[in-house]
Coordinates of N, CA, C and O and ligand atoms in Angstrom, one line a residue:
M1 N 76.3 111.1 110.4 CA 77.6 111.2 109.7 C 77.9 109.8 109.1 O 77.7 108.8 109.7
I2 N 78.3 109.9 107.8 CA 78.8 108.6 107.2 C 80.3 108.8 106.8 O 80.5 109.8 106.1
N3 N 81.2 108.0 107.2 CA 82.6 108.1 106.8 C 82.9 106.8 106.0 O 82.8 105.7 106.5
L4 N 83.3 107.1 104.8 CA 83.6 106.0 103.9 C 85.1 106.0 103.4 O 85.7 107.1 103.3
I5 N 85.6 104.9 103.1 CA 87.0 104.8 102.5 C 86.7 104.2 101.1 O 86.1 103.1 101.0
L6 N 87.1 104.9 100.1 CA 87.1 104.3 98.7 C 88.5 103.7 98.5 O 89.5 104.5 98.5
F7 N 88.5 102.4 98.3 CA 89.8 101.7 98.3 C 89.9 101.0 97.0 O 89.0 100.6 96.3
G8 N 91.2 100.7 96.6 CA 91.4 99.9 95.4 C 92.8 100.3 94.8 O 93.3 101.4 95.2
P9 N 93.2 99.5 93.8 CA 94.5 99.8 93.2 C 94.5 101.1 92.4 O 93.4 101.6 92.1
P10 N 95.7 101.6 92.0 CA 95.7 102.8 91.1 C 95.0 102.5 89.8 O 95.2 101.4 89.3
G11 N 94.1 103.4 89.4 CA 93.4 103.1 88.1 C 92.1 102.4 88.3 O 91.4 102.1 87.3
S12 N 91.7 102.1 89.6 CA 90.5 101.4 89.8 C 89.2 102.2 89.7 O 88.1 101.7 89.8
G13 N 89.4 103.5 89.6 CA 88.2 104.4 89.4 C 87.8 105.1 90.7 O 86.7 105.6 90.8
K14 N 88.7 105.2 91.7 CA 88.3 105.8 93.0 C 87.9 107.3 92.8 O 86.9 107.7 93.4
G15 N 88.7 108.0 92.1 CA 88.5 109.5 91.9 C 87.1 109.7 91.2 O 86.3 110.5 91.6
T16 N 86.9 108.9 90.1 CA 85.6 109.1 89.4 C 84.4 108.8 90.2 O 83.4 109.5 90.3
Q17 N 84.5 107.7 91.0 CA 83.4 107.2 91.8 C 83.2 108.1 93.0 O 82.1 108.4 93.4
A18 N 84.4 108.6 93.6 CA 84.3 109.5 94.7 C 83.5 110.7 94.4 O 82.6 111.2 95.2
A19 N 83.7 111.3 93.2 CA 83.0 112.5 92.8 C 81.5 112.2 92.7 O 80.7 113.1 93.2
K20 N 81.1 111.1 92.3 CA 79.6 110.8 92.2 C 79.0 110.5 93.6 O 77.9 110.9 93.9
I21 N 79.8 109.9 94.5 CA 79.3 109.6 95.8 C 79.2 110.9 96.6 O 78.2 111.1 97.3
V22 N 80.1 111.8 96.4 CA 80.1 113.1 97.1 C 78.8 113.9 96.7 O 78.2 114.4 97.6
E23 N 78.5 113.8 95.4 CA 77.3 114.5 95.0 C 76.0 113.9 95.6 O 75.2 114.7 96.1
K24 N 76.0 112.6 95.7 CA 74.8 112.0 96.2 C 74.6 112.1 97.7 O 73.6 112.3 98.2
Y25 N 75.8 111.9 98.4 CA 75.7 111.8 99.9 C 76.2 113.0 100.6 O 76.2 113.1 101.8
E26 N 76.6 114.0 99.8 CA 77.1 115.3 100.4 C 78.2 115.1 101.4 O 78.2 115.6 102.5
L27 N 79.2 114.3 101.0 CA 80.4 114.1 101.9 C 81.5 115.0 101.5 O 81.5 115.4 100.3
L28 N 82.5 115.2 102.3 CA 83.7 115.9 101.9 C 84.7 114.9 101.4 O 85.0 113.9 102.0
H29 N 85.2 115.1 100.1 CA 86.1 114.2 99.5 C 87.5 114.6 99.9 O 88.0 115.7 99.6
I30 N 88.2 113.6 100.5 CA 89.7 113.9 100.8 C 90.5 112.9 100.1 O 90.5 111.7 100.4
S31 N 91.3 113.3 99.1 CA 92.2 112.5 98.3 C 93.6 112.9 98.7 O 94.0 114.0 98.4
T32 N 94.3 112.0 99.3 CA 95.7 112.4 99.7 C 96.6 112.6 98.4 O 97.4 113.5 98.4
G33 N 96.3 111.8 97.4 CA 97.1 112.1 96.1 C 96.8 113.5 95.6 O 97.8 114.2 95.2
D34 N 95.6 113.9 95.6 CA 95.2 115.3 95.1 C 95.9 116.3 96.0 O 96.4 117.3 95.6
L35 N 95.9 116.1 97.4 CA 96.5 117.0 98.3 C 98.0 117.1 98.0 O 98.6 118.2 98.0
F36 N 98.7 116.0 97.8 CA 100.1 116.0 97.5 C 100.4 116.7 96.2 O 101.3 117.5 96.1
R37 N 99.5 116.5 95.1 CA 99.7 117.2 93.8 C 99.5 118.7 94.0 O 100.2 119.5 93.3
Y38 N 98.6 119.1 94.8 CA 98.4 120.5 95.1 C 99.6 121.1 95.7 O 100.1 122.2 95.3
E39 N 100.2 120.4 96.7 CA 101.4 120.9 97.4 C 102.6 121.0 96.4 O 103.3 121.9 96.4
M40 N 102.7 119.9 95.5 CA 103.7 119.9 94.5 C 103.6 121.1 93.6 O 104.6 121.7 93.2
G41 N 102.4 121.3 93.1 CA 102.1 122.4 92.2 C 102.5 123.7 92.7 O 102.8 124.7 92.0
N42 N 102.4 123.9 94.1 CA 102.8 125.1 94.7 C 104.2 125.1 95.3 O 104.6 126.1 96.0
N43 N 105.0 124.1 94.9 CA 106.4 124.0 95.3 C 106.6 124.2 96.8 O 107.6 124.8 97.2
T44 N 105.7 123.7 97.6 CA 105.8 123.8 99.1 C 106.8 122.8 99.6 O 107.1 121.8 98.9
P45 N 107.4 123.0 100.8 CA 108.3 122.0 101.3 C 107.7 120.6 101.3 O 108.3 119.6 101.0
L46 N 106.4 120.5 101.7 CA 105.7 119.2 101.8 C 105.6 118.6 100.3 O 105.8 117.4 100.1
G47 N 105.3 119.5 99.4 CA 105.2 119.0 98.0 C 106.5 118.5 97.5 O 106.6 117.4 96.8
L48 N 107.6 119.2 97.8 CA 108.9 118.8 97.3 C 109.3 117.4 98.0 O 109.9 116.5 97.3
Q49 N 108.9 117.3 99.3 CA 109.2 116.0 100.0 C 108.5 114.9 99.3 O 109.0 113.8 99.1
A50 N 107.2 115.1 99.0 CA 106.3 114.1 98.5 C 106.8 113.7 97.0 O 106.7 112.5 96.7
K51 N 107.3 114.6 96.3 CA 107.6 114.4 94.9 C 108.5 113.3 94.6 O 108.3 112.4 93.8
S52 N 109.6 113.2 95.5 CA 110.6 112.2 95.3 C 110.0 110.8 95.4 O 110.4 109.8 94.7
Y53 N 109.0 110.6 96.2 CA 108.3 109.3 96.4 C 107.3 109.1 95.2 O 107.3 108.0 94.6
M54 N 106.6 110.1 94.9 CA 105.5 109.9 93.9 C 106.1 109.6 92.6 O 105.5 108.8 91.8
D55 N 107.2 110.3 92.2 CA 107.8 110.1 90.9 C 108.2 108.6 90.7 O 108.3 108.1 89.6
K56 N 108.5 107.9 91.8 CA 108.9 106.5 91.7 C 107.8 105.5 91.9 O 107.9 104.3 91.8
G57 N 106.6 106.1 92.3 CA 105.5 105.2 92.5 C 105.6 104.6 93.9 O 104.9 103.6 94.2
E58 N 106.4 105.2 94.8 CA 106.5 104.7 96.2 C 105.5 105.5 97.1 O 105.1 106.6 96.7
L59 N 105.3 104.9 98.3 CA 104.4 105.6 99.2 C 105.2 106.7 99.9 O 106.4 106.5 100.3
V60 N 104.6 107.9 100.1 CA 105.1 108.9 101.0 C 105.1 108.4 102.4 O 104.1 107.7 102.8
P61 N 106.1 108.7 103.2 CA 106.1 108.1 104.6 C 104.9 108.4 105.4 O 104.3 109.5 105.2
D62 N 104.5 107.5 106.3 CA 103.2 107.6 107.0 C 103.1 108.9 107.8 O 102.1 109.6 107.8
E63 N 104.2 109.3 108.5 CA 104.1 110.5 109.4 C 103.7 111.7 108.5 O 102.9 112.6 109.0
V64 N 104.3 111.9 107.3 CA 104.1 113.0 106.5 C 102.6 113.0 106.0 O 101.8 113.9 106.1
T65 N 102.2 111.8 105.6 CA 100.8 111.6 105.0 C 99.8 111.8 106.1 O 98.8 112.5 105.9
V66 N 100.0 111.2 107.3 CA 99.0 111.3 108.4 C 98.9 112.8 108.8 O 97.8 113.3 109.1
G67 N 100.0 113.5 108.9 CA 100.0 114.9 109.4 C 99.2 115.7 108.4 O 98.4 116.5 108.9
M68 N 99.4 115.5 107.1 CA 98.6 116.3 106.1 C 97.1 116.0 106.2 O 96.3 116.9 106.1
L69 N 96.8 114.7 106.4 CA 95.4 114.2 106.5 C 94.7 114.8 107.7 O 93.6 115.4 107.6
R70 N 95.5 114.8 108.8 CA 94.9 115.3 110.1 C 94.6 116.8 109.9 O 93.5 117.3 110.3
N71 N 95.5 117.6 109.3 CA 95.2 119.0 109.0 C 93.9 119.2 108.2 O 93.1 120.1 108.5
K72 N 93.8 118.4 107.2 CA 92.6 118.6 106.3 C 91.3 118.2 107.1 O 90.3 118.9 107.0
V73 N 91.3 117.2 107.9 CA 90.1 116.8 108.6 C 89.8 117.8 109.7 O 88.7 118.3 109.8
E74 N 90.8 118.3 110.4 CA 90.6 119.2 111.5 C 90.1 120.6 110.9 O 89.5 121.3 111.6
A75 N 90.5 120.9 109.7 CA 90.1 122.2 109.1 C 88.6 122.1 108.6 O 88.0 123.1 108.3
N76 N 88.0 120.9 108.6 CA 86.7 120.8 108.1 C 85.8 120.0 109.0 O 85.3 118.9 108.7
P77 N 85.5 120.5 110.2 CA 84.8 119.7 111.2 C 83.3 119.6 111.0 O 82.7 118.6 111.4
Y78 N 82.7 120.6 110.3 CA 81.2 120.6 110.2 C 80.8 120.0 108.9 O 80.2 120.7 108.1
V79 N 81.0 118.8 108.7 CA 80.6 118.1 107.4 C 79.7 117.0 107.7 O 79.6 116.5 108.8
E80 N 79.0 116.5 106.7 CA 78.1 115.4 106.8 C 78.8 114.1 106.9 O 78.2 113.0 107.3
G81 N 80.1 114.1 106.6 CA 80.9 112.9 106.6 C 82.1 113.1 105.7 O 82.1 114.1 104.9
Y82 N 83.0 112.1 105.7 CA 84.1 112.2 104.8 C 84.1 111.0 103.9 O 83.7 109.9 104.2
I83 N 84.7 111.2 102.7 CA 85.0 110.0 101.8 C 86.5 110.1 101.6 O 87.0 111.1 101.0
F84 N 87.2 109.2 102.1 CA 88.7 109.1 102.0 C 89.0 108.3 100.7 O 88.5 107.2 100.5
D85 N 89.9 108.9 99.9 CA 90.2 108.3 98.6 C 91.8 108.2 98.6 O 92.4 109.3 98.6
G86 N 92.3 107.0 98.5 CA 93.8 106.9 98.4 C 94.4 106.9 99.8 O 95.6 107.0 100.0
F87 N 93.6 106.9 100.8 CA 94.0 106.9 102.2 C 93.0 106.1 103.0 O 91.8 106.3 102.8
P88 N 93.3 105.2 104.0 CA 94.7 104.8 104.3 C 95.3 103.8 103.4 O 94.6 103.0 102.8
R89 N 96.6 103.9 103.2 CA 97.3 103.0 102.3 C 98.2 102.0 103.0 O 98.9 101.2 102.4
T90 N 98.3 102.1 104.3 CA 99.1 101.2 105.2 C 98.3 101.0 106.5 O 97.4 101.8 106.8
V91 N 98.6 99.9 107.2 CA 97.9 99.6 108.4 C 98.1 100.7 109.5 O 97.2 101.2 110.1
P92 N 99.4 101.2 109.6 CA 99.6 102.4 110.5 C 98.7 103.6 110.2 O 98.2 104.3 111.1
Q93 N 98.5 103.8 108.9 CA 97.6 104.9 108.5 C 96.2 104.7 108.9 O 95.5 105.6 109.3
A94 N 95.8 103.4 108.8 CA 94.4 103.0 109.2 C 94.2 103.2 110.7 O 93.2 103.8 111.1
D95 N 95.2 102.8 111.5 CA 95.2 103.0 112.9 C 95.1 104.5 113.2 O 94.3 104.9 114.1
A96 N 95.9 105.3 112.5 CA 95.9 106.8 112.8 C 94.6 107.4 112.4 O 94.1 108.2 113.2
L97 N 94.0 106.9 111.4 CA 92.6 107.4 111.0 C 91.6 107.1 112.0 O 90.8 107.9 112.4
D98 N 91.6 105.8 112.4 CA 90.6 105.4 113.5 C 90.8 106.2 114.7 O 89.8 106.7 115.3
N99 N 92.0 106.5 115.1 CA 92.3 107.3 116.4 C 91.8 108.7 116.2 O 91.2 109.3 117.1
L100 N 92.1 109.3 115.0 CA 91.7 110.6 114.7 C 90.2 110.8 114.8 O 89.7 111.7 115.4
L101 N 89.5 109.9 114.2 CA 88.0 110.0 114.2 C 87.4 109.7 115.6 O 86.5 110.3 116.0
A102 N 88.1 108.8 116.3 CA 87.6 108.4 117.6 C 87.7 109.6 118.6 O 86.9 109.8 119.5
E103 N 88.7 110.5 118.3 CA 88.8 111.7 119.1 C 87.5 112.6 119.1 O 87.2 113.3 120.0
E104 N 86.8 112.4 118.0 CA 85.5 113.2 117.9 C 84.3 112.3 118.1 O 83.2 112.6 117.7
G105 N 84.6 111.1 118.7 CA 83.5 110.1 118.9 C 83.0 109.6 117.6 O 81.8 109.2 117.4
N106 N 83.8 109.5 116.6 CA 83.4 109.2 115.2 C 84.1 107.9 114.8 O 85.0 107.4 115.5
E107 N 83.8 107.4 113.6 CA 84.5 106.2 113.1 C 84.3 106.0 111.6 O 83.6 106.7 111.0
V108 N 85.1 105.1 111.1 CA 84.9 104.7 109.7 C 83.8 103.7 109.7 O 83.7 102.8 110.4
H109 N 82.8 103.9 108.8 CA 81.6 103.1 108.7 C 81.8 101.9 107.7 O 81.4 100.8 107.9
L110 N 82.5 102.3 106.6 CA 82.6 101.2 105.5 C 83.8 101.5 104.6 O 84.0 102.7 104.2
L111 N 84.5 100.5 104.3 CA 85.6 100.6 103.3 C 85.0 99.9 102.0 O 84.6 98.7 102.1
L112 N 85.0 100.5 100.9 CA 84.5 99.9 99.6 C 85.7 99.7 98.7 O 86.4 100.7 98.4
M113 N 86.0 98.5 98.4 CA 87.1 98.2 97.5 C 86.7 98.0 96.1 O 85.8 97.1 95.8
L114 N 87.3 98.7 95.2 CA 87.0 98.5 93.7 C 88.0 97.4 93.2 O 89.2 97.6 93.2
D115 N 87.4 96.3 92.7 CA 88.2 95.2 92.3 C 88.4 95.2 90.8 O 87.3 95.1 90.1
V116 N 89.6 95.4 90.3 CA 89.8 95.5 88.9 C 91.1 94.7 88.5 O 92.1 94.8 89.2
P117 N 91.1 93.9 87.4 CA 92.3 93.1 87.1 C 93.4 94.0 86.7 O 93.2 95.1 86.1
D118 N 94.7 93.5 87.0 CA 95.9 94.3 86.7 C 96.0 94.8 85.3 O 96.3 96.0 85.1
E119 N 95.7 94.0 84.3 CA 95.9 94.4 82.9 C 95.0 95.6 82.5 O 95.3 96.5 81.8
E120 N 93.8 95.5 83.1 CA 92.8 96.6 82.9 C 93.3 97.9 83.5 O 93.2 99.0 83.0
L121 N 94.0 97.8 84.7 CA 94.5 98.9 85.4 C 95.6 99.6 84.5 O 95.6 100.8 84.4
V122 N 96.5 98.8 84.0 CA 97.6 99.4 83.2 C 97.1 100.1 82.0 O 97.5 101.2 81.7
K123 N 96.1 99.4 81.4 CA 95.5 100.0 80.2 C 94.8 101.4 80.5 O 95.0 102.4 79.8
R124 N 94.1 101.4 81.6 CA 93.4 102.6 82.0 C 94.4 103.8 82.3 O 94.2 104.9 82.0
L125 N 95.4 103.4 83.1 CA 96.4 104.4 83.5 C 97.2 105.0 82.4 O 97.4 106.2 82.3
L126 N 97.6 104.2 81.4 CA 98.3 104.7 80.2 C 97.3 105.6 79.4 O 97.8 106.6 78.9
G127 N 96.1 105.3 79.4 CA 95.1 106.1 78.7 C 94.9 107.4 79.5 O 94.9 108.5 78.9
R128 N 94.8 107.4 80.8 CA 94.6 108.6 81.6 C 95.8 109.5 81.5 O 95.7 110.8 81.5
A129 N 97.0 109.0 81.3 CA 98.2 109.8 81.2 C 98.1 110.8 80.1 O 98.6 112.0 80.2
K130 N 97.4 110.4 79.0 CA 97.3 111.3 77.8 C 96.5 112.5 78.1 O 96.7 113.6 77.6
V131 N 95.6 112.4 79.1 CA 94.7 113.6 79.4 C 95.2 114.3 80.7 O 95.0 115.5 80.9
S132 N 95.6 113.5 81.7 CA 95.9 114.1 83.0 C 97.3 114.7 83.1 O 97.5 115.6 83.9
G133 N 98.2 114.3 82.3 CA 99.6 114.8 82.3 C 100.3 114.3 83.6 O 101.4 114.8 83.9
R134 N 99.7 113.3 84.3 CA 100.4 112.8 85.5 C 101.6 112.0 85.1 O 101.5 111.0 84.4
T135 N 102.8 112.4 85.6 CA 104.0 111.7 85.1 C 104.0 110.3 85.6 O 104.6 109.4 85.0
D136 N 103.4 110.0 86.8 CA 103.4 108.6 87.3 C 102.5 107.7 86.6 O 102.5 106.5 86.8
D137 N 101.7 108.3 85.6 CA 100.8 107.4 84.8 C 101.5 107.2 83.4 O 100.9 106.4 82.6
M138 N 102.6 107.8 83.1 CA 103.1 107.8 81.8 C 104.0 106.6 81.5 O 104.2 106.1 80.4
D139 N 104.6 106.1 82.6 CA 105.7 105.1 82.4 C 105.1 103.7 83.0 O 104.8 103.6 84.1
E140 N 105.1 102.7 82.1 CA 104.5 101.4 82.5 C 105.2 100.8 83.7 O 104.6 100.2 84.5
S141 N 106.6 101.0 83.8 CA 107.3 100.4 84.9 C 106.9 101.0 86.2 O 106.8 100.4 87.3
I142 N 106.6 102.3 86.2 CA 106.2 103.0 87.4 C 104.7 102.6 87.8 O 104.4 102.3 88.9
I143 N 103.9 102.4 86.8 CA 102.5 101.9 87.0 C 102.6 100.6 87.7 O 101.9 100.3 88.7
R144 N 103.4 99.7 87.1 CA 103.5 98.3 87.7 C 104.1 98.3 89.1 O 103.7 97.5 89.9
N145 N 105.0 99.3 89.4 CA 105.5 99.4 90.7 C 104.4 99.8 91.7 O 104.3 99.3 92.8
R146 N 103.6 100.8 91.2 CA 102.4 101.2 92.1 C 101.5 100.1 92.4 O 101.0 100.0 93.5
I147 N 101.3 99.2 91.4 CA 100.4 98.1 91.6 C 101.0 97.1 92.6 O 100.3 96.6 93.5
E148 N 102.3 96.9 92.5 CA 103.0 96.0 93.4 C 103.0 96.6 94.9 O 102.7 95.9 95.8
V149 N 103.2 97.9 95.0 CA 103.2 98.6 96.3 C 101.8 98.4 96.9 O 101.6 98.1 98.1
Y150 N 100.7 98.5 96.0 CA 99.4 98.4 96.5 C 99.2 97.0 97.1 O 98.6 96.8 98.2
K151 N 99.7 96.0 96.3 CA 99.5 94.6 96.7 C 100.2 94.3 98.0 O 99.7 93.6 98.9
N152 N 101.4 94.8 98.1 CA 102.3 94.4 99.3 C 102.0 95.3 100.5 O 101.9 94.7 101.6
E153 N 101.8 96.6 100.4 CA 101.6 97.5 101.5 C 100.2 97.9 101.8 O 99.9 98.2 103.0
T154 N 99.4 97.9 100.8 CA 98.0 98.5 101.0 C 96.9 97.4 101.2 O 96.0 97.7 102.0
T155 N 97.0 96.3 100.5 CA 95.9 95.3 100.7 C 95.7 94.9 102.2 O 94.5 94.6 102.5
P156 N 96.7 94.9 103.1 CA 96.4 94.5 104.5 C 95.4 95.5 105.1 O 94.7 95.1 106.1
V157 N 95.2 96.7 104.5 CA 94.2 97.6 105.1 C 92.8 97.1 104.8 O 91.9 97.3 105.7
F158 N 92.6 96.3 103.7 CA 91.3 95.7 103.5 C 91.0 94.7 104.6 O 89.9 94.8 105.2
D159 N 92.0 93.9 104.9 CA 91.8 92.9 106.0 C 91.5 93.5 107.3 O 90.7 93.0 108.1
Y160 N 92.2 94.6 107.6 CA 92.1 95.4 108.8 C 90.6 95.8 109.1 O 90.1 95.6 110.2
Y161 N 90.0 96.3 108.0 CA 88.6 96.7 108.2 C 87.6 95.5 108.0 O 86.6 95.5 108.7
A162 N 88.0 94.5 107.2 CA 87.2 93.3 107.1 C 87.0 92.6 108.4 O 85.9 92.1 108.7
E163 N 88.1 92.5 109.2 CA 88.0 91.9 110.5 C 87.1 92.6 111.4 O 86.5 92.0 112.3
K164 N 86.8 93.9 111.2 CA 85.9 94.6 112.0 C 84.5 94.6 111.3 O 83.6 95.3 111.8
G165 N 84.3 93.8 110.2 CA 83.0 93.7 109.5 C 82.7 95.0 108.8 O 81.5 95.3 108.6
K166 N 83.7 95.7 108.4 CA 83.5 97.0 107.8 C 84.0 97.2 106.4 O 84.4 98.3 106.0
A167 N 84.2 96.1 105.7 CA 84.8 96.1 104.3 C 83.9 95.4 103.3 O 83.3 94.3 103.6
A168 N 83.8 95.9 102.1 CA 83.0 95.3 101.1 C 83.8 95.4 99.7 O 84.4 96.4 99.5
K169 N 83.7 94.4 98.9 CA 84.4 94.4 97.6 C 83.4 94.6 96.5 O 82.3 93.9 96.6
V170 N 83.7 95.4 95.6 CA 82.7 95.7 94.5 C 83.5 95.5 93.2 O 84.6 96.0 93.1
Y171 N 82.8 94.9 92.2 CA 83.5 94.6 90.9 C 83.6 96.0 90.2 O 82.6 96.6 89.9
G172 N 84.9 96.3 89.9 CA 85.1 97.7 89.3 C 85.2 97.8 87.8 O 85.8 98.7 87.3
V173 N 84.7 96.8 87.1 CA 84.7 96.8 85.6 C 83.2 96.9 85.2 O 82.4 96.2 85.7
G174 N 83.0 97.8 84.2 CA 81.7 98.1 83.7 C 81.5 99.5 83.4 O 82.5 100.3 83.4
S175 N 80.3 100.0 83.2 CA 80.1 101.4 83.0 C 80.2 102.2 84.3 O 80.1 101.6 85.4
I176 N 80.5 103.5 84.2 CA 80.7 104.3 85.5 C 79.4 104.2 86.3 O 79.4 104.0 87.5
E177 N 78.2 104.2 85.6 CA 76.9 104.1 86.3 C 76.7 102.8 86.9 O 76.2 102.7 88.1
E178 N 77.1 101.7 86.2 CA 76.9 100.4 86.8 C 77.7 100.2 88.1 O 77.2 99.7 89.1
I179 N 79.0 100.7 88.0 CA 79.9 100.6 89.2 C 79.3 101.4 90.3 O 79.3 101.0 91.5
F180 N 78.9 102.6 90.0 CA 78.3 103.5 91.0 C 77.1 102.9 91.7 O 77.0 102.9 92.9
N181 N 76.2 102.2 90.9 CA 75.1 101.6 91.5 C 75.5 100.4 92.4 O 74.9 100.3 93.5
R182 N 76.6 99.7 92.1 CA 77.0 98.6 93.0 C 77.5 99.2 94.3 O 77.3 98.7 95.4
L183 N 78.2 100.4 94.2 CA 78.7 101.0 95.4 C 77.5 101.5 96.3 O 77.5 101.3 97.5
C184 N 76.5 102.2 95.6 CA 75.4 102.7 96.3 C 74.6 101.6 97.1 O 74.1 101.8 98.1
E185 N 74.6 100.4 96.4 CA 73.9 99.3 97.0 C 74.5 98.9 98.4 O 73.8 98.6 99.3
Q186 N 75.8 99.0 98.4 CA 76.6 98.7 99.7 C 76.3 99.8 100.7 O 76.1 99.5 101.8
I187 N 76.4 101.0 100.2 CA 76.2 102.2 101.2 C 74.8 102.2 101.7 O 74.6 102.5 102.9
S188 N 73.8 101.7 100.9 CA 72.4 101.8 101.4 C 72.2 100.8 102.5 O 71.2 100.9 103.2
Q189 N 73.1 99.8 102.6 CA 72.9 98.8 103.7 C 73.5 99.3 105.1 O 73.3 98.6 106.1
L190 N 74.0 100.5 105.1 CA 74.6 101.0 106.4 C 73.4 101.4 107.3 O 72.4 101.9 106.9
Ligands
LIG1 P1 97.0 108.6 94.0 O1 96.6 109.9 93.4 O2 96.1 108.2 95.1 O3 97.2 107.6 92.9 O4 98.4 108.9 94.7 C1 99.5 109.3 93.9 C2 100.8 109.1 94.7 O5 100.7 109.9 95.9 C3 101.0 107.7 95.3 O6 101.7 106.8 94.3 C4 101.9 108.0 96.5 O7 103.3 108.3 96.1 C5 101.3 109.3 97.0 N1 100.2 109.0 98.0 C6 98.9 109.3 97.9 N2 98.2 108.9 99.0 C7 99.1 108.3 99.8 C8 99.0 107.7 101.1 N3 97.9 107.5 101.7 N4 100.2 107.2 101.6 C9 101.4 107.4 101.0 N5 101.5 107.9 99.8 C10 100.4 108.4 99.2

């Protein structure tokens, strides 16, 4: 089993690269952002709760996010491994993930961080808004808030795994194939 975390600021290419990694390594892709958008699309109580945070570019509270993640993992026990995308975003979420996997004698093997300069992120997200229809990509002030939230609340998760020798940084600018090859090079060292 290989369990990976694809990590990086909004717009760093996590979704695009996760799709390619899933294809190559046959992992189950779990994106908490996608799960929240699915719930929102179905107007579930969870979706309505998440919406108020997502619209502002704030993080959904840990208990809500961890509960949803746990359900998804527990519903899919017979997989070759997981690739977590957009999760964990706080140190308590990282703790919760480690505990959840440890219950099955499992662990996170590697966190891969996509490193992309801020101005490139803003440019990419404003471009994505035109095709994705994501309201949180349309407004530059919300995008900048999401980048700030990432820096303040989420980057400590990189250090959390780096201290365990389980984190690698990959330069996230270039062609999709080039970046994918950089990620595969790291995964091949496992
Ligand atoms: P994403 O699709 O990963 O960019 O996530 C979109 C939005 O969903 C974020 O701005 C948060 O409001 C919410 N979200 C997604 N994943 C998490 C998480 N792990 N913890 C808290 N909020 C999250």
